[in-house]
C-alpha positions as a printed Julia matrix, in Angstrom:
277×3 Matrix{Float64}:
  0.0    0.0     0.0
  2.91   2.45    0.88
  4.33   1.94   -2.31
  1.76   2.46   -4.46
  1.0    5.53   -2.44
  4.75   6.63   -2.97
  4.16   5.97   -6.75
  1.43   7.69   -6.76
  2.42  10.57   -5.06
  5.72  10.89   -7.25
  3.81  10.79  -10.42
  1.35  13.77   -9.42
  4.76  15.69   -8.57
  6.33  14.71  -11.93
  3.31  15.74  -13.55
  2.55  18.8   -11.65
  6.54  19.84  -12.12
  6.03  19.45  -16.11
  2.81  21.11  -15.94
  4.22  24.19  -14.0
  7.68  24.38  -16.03
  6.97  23.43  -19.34
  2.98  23.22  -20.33
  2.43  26.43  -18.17
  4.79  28.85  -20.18
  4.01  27.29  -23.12
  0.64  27.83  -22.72
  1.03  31.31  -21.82
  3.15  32.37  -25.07
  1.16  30.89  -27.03
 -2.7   32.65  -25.37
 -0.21  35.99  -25.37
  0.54  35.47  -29.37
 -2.93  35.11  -30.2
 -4.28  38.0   -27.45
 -4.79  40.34  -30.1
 -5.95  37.9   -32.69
 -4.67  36.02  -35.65
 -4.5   38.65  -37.96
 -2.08  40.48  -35.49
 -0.33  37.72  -34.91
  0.48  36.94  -38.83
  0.94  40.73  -39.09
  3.64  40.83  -36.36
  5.15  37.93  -38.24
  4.83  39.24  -41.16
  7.16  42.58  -40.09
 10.38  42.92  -42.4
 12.91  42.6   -39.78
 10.9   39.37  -38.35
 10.82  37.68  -41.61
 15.11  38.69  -41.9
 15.19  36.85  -38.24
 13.14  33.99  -39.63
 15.1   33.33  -42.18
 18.46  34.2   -40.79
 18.02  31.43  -38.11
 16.98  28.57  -40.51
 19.56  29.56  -42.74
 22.14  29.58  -40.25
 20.91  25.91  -38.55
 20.89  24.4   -41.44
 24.15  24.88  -42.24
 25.05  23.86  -38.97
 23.02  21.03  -38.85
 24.68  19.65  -41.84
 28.14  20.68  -41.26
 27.85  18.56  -37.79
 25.76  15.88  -39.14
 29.36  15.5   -41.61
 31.55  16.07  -38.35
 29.7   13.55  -35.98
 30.03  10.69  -38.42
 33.33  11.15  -39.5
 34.29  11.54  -35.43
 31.77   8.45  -34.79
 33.38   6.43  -37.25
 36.91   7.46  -36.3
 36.82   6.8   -32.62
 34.64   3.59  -32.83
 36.2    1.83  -35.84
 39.92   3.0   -35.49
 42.54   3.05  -32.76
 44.87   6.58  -33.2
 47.02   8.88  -31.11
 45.24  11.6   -29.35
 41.61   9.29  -29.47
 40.94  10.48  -25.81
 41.81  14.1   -26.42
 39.08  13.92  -28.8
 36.58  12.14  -27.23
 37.43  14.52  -24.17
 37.48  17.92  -27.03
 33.9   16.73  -28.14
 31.82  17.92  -24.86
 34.06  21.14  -25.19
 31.27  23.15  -25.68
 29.31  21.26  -22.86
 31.6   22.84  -20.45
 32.11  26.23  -21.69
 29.98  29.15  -21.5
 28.09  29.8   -24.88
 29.11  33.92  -24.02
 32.71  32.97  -23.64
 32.64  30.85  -26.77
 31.51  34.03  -29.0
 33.63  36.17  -27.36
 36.3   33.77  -28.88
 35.33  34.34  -32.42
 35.21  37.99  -31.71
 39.16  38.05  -30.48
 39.98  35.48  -33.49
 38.12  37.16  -36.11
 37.14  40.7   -35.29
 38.69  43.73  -36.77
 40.99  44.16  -34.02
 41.25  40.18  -33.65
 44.78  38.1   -34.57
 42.87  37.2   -37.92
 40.48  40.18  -38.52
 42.86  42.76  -40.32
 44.04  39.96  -42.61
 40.6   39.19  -43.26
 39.65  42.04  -44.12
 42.14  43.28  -46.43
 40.74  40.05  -48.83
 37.22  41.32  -47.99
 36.27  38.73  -45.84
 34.1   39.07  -43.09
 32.97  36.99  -40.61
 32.25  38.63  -37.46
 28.9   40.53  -37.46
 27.53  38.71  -40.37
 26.47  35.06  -41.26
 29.69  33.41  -41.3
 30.1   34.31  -37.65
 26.55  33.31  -35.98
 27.07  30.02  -38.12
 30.47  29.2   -36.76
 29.25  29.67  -33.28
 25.88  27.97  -33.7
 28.09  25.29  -34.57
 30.54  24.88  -31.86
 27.56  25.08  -29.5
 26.04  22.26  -31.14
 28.65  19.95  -32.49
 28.6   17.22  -29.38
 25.27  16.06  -30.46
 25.61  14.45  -33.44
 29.13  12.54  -31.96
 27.41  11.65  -28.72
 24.69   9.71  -30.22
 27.2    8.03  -32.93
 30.2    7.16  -31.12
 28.46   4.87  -28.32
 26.44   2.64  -30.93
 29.17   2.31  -32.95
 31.17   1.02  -30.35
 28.53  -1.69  -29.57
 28.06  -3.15  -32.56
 31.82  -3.59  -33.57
 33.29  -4.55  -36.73
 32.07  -7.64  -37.73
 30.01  -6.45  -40.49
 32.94  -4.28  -41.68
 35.52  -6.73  -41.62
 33.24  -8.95  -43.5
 32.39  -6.38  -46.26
 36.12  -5.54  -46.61
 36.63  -9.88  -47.07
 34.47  -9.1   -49.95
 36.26  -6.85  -51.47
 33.86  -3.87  -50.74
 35.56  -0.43  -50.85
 36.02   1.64  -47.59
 33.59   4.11  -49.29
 31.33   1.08  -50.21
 31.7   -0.64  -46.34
 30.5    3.21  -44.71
 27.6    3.68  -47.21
 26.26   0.01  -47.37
 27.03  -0.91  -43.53
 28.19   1.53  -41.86
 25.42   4.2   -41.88
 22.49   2.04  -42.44
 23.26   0.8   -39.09
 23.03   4.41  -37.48
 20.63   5.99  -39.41
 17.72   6.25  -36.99
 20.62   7.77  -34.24
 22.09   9.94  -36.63
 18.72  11.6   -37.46
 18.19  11.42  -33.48
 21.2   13.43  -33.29
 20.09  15.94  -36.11
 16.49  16.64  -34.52
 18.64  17.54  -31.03
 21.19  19.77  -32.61
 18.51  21.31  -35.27
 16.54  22.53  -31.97
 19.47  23.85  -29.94
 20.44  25.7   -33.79
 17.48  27.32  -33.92
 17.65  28.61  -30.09
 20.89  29.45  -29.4
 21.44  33.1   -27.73
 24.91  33.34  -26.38
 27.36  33.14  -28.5
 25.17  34.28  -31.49
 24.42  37.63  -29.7
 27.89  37.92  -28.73
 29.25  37.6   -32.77
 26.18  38.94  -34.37
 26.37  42.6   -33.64
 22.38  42.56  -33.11
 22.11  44.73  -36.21
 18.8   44.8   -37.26
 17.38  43.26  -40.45
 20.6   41.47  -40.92
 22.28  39.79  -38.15
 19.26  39.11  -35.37
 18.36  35.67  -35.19
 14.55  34.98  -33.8
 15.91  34.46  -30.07
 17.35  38.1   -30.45
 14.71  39.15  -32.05
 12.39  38.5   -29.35
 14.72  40.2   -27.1
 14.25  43.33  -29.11
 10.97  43.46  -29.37
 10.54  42.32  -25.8
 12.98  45.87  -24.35
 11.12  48.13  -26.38
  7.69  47.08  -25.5
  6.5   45.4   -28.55
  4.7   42.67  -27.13
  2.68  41.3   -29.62
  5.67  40.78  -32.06
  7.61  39.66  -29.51
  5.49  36.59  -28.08
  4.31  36.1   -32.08
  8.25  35.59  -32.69
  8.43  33.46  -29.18
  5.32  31.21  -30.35
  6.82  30.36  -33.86
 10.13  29.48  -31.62
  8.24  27.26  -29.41
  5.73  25.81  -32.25
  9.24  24.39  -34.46
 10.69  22.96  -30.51
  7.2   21.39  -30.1
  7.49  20.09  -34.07
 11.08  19.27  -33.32
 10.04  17.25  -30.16
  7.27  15.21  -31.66
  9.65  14.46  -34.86
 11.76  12.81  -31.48
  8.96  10.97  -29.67
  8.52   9.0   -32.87
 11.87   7.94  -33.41
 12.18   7.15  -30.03
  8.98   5.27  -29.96
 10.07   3.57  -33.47
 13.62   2.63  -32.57
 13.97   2.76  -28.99
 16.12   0.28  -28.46
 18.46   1.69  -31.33
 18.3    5.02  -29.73
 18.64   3.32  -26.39
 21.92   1.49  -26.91
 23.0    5.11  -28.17
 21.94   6.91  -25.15
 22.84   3.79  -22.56
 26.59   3.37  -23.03
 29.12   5.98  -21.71
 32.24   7.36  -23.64
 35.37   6.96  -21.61
């Protein structure tokens, strides 16, 4: 009786915890969107510099996405398949950006690339510019995201071996031929596991991006900065309209996840359940 009691009681708190920090808030952006009604809402969406925010941020996570979706399997394939010098270093190098502040990491790119940075004058003189501008916010939306695509890889690789591999190359099969055919069919639901995690921390990264950006308007303000703008000088409706499109691609992003997970959950498990040393 005490236990179900205790179960009982710890499911009401789980669900009144979720309820309070997650439905709740939801909720209200979404009732504070639509307060004015819909034509408002589309309206504030609808605002030039919302629409460059819009399409700054999927620009910039998509080529984030992709460029770590490349990096995670070639560091998956690396660590799990292949013994190297320096294999721990980057194992260890991969949760970088786990440990570091996102503000510190795009103050980084400032001192590296800015115009008074080691590289910015040189740069410059061949017209290239990457602070304050898209090159920038996409190199920092992808060191903040990078681990993601790696951490899902790496363990499931591990776990499954080299058999297969060893018995493609027996074959005769190329080492193009072995990733393609056996390789990546075997981590395909995990990979896109990884892509649907690091898409949604793409899309609402703040740090570093406000840190390299240079928040200037129409051009380099992604929809998390956005919102922040709005939000200081009292545009309210535009701001929560912004917020709600944020939260209605997180809620997309997290539904995409419960059915992969409830799919291939014991793929996605074996990723999730190992540790990397």
């Amino acid at each position: 009786m005490r236990r179900i009691f205790a179960r009982a009681a710890l499911a009401v708190l789980a669900l009144a915890l979720v309820a309070l920090f997650l439905i709740l808030p939801a909720v209200f952006v979404f009732a504070q969107a639509f307060a004015k009604g819909a034509d408002a809402f589309t309206a504030s969406l609808m605002q030039p510099e919302t629409l460059a925010a819009i399409r700054l941020t999927l620009i910039a996570a998509a080529i984030s996405v992709t460029a770590n979706t490349v990096f995670g399997l070639a560091a998956a394939w690396c660590i799990a398949k292949f013994e190297f010098p320096g294999k721990s270093a980057l194992v260890t190098l991969i949760d970088l950006p786990f440990s570091v502040s996102p503000v510190i990491a795009g103050l980084v790119f400032v001192l590296l690339f800015g115009a008074q940075g080691w590289l910015g004058p040189l740069l410059a003189a061949h017209g290239i510019k990457i602070v304050f501008a898209l090159p920038g916010i996409v190199l920092a939306t992808i060191f903040v995201t990078f681990p993601f695509g790696a951490r899902q890889l790496i363990p499931l690789m591990r776990q499954q071996g080299n058999a297969e591999e060893e018995a493609a190359l027996l074959l005769g099969a190329s080492g193009l031929q072995i990733f393609f055919r056996v390789t990546l069919p075997n981590v395909k639901w995990a990979l896109l596991y990884g892509v649907l995690l690091c898409n949604a921390r793409a899309m609402g990264e703040f740090g570093a991006v406000s840190v390299v950006s240079g928040r200037i308007r129409g051009e380099t303000l992604t929809m998390p900065l956005q919102i922040e703008i709005l939000y200081n000088e009292y545009n309210l409706a535009g701001a929560f309209a912004v917020a709600a499109l944020l939260v209605l691609l997180a809620l997309v992003t997290l539904v995409a996840k419960a059915l992969l997970e409830w799919r291939h959950g014991d793929e996605l498990a074996a990723s999730a359940g190992l540790r990397m040393p």
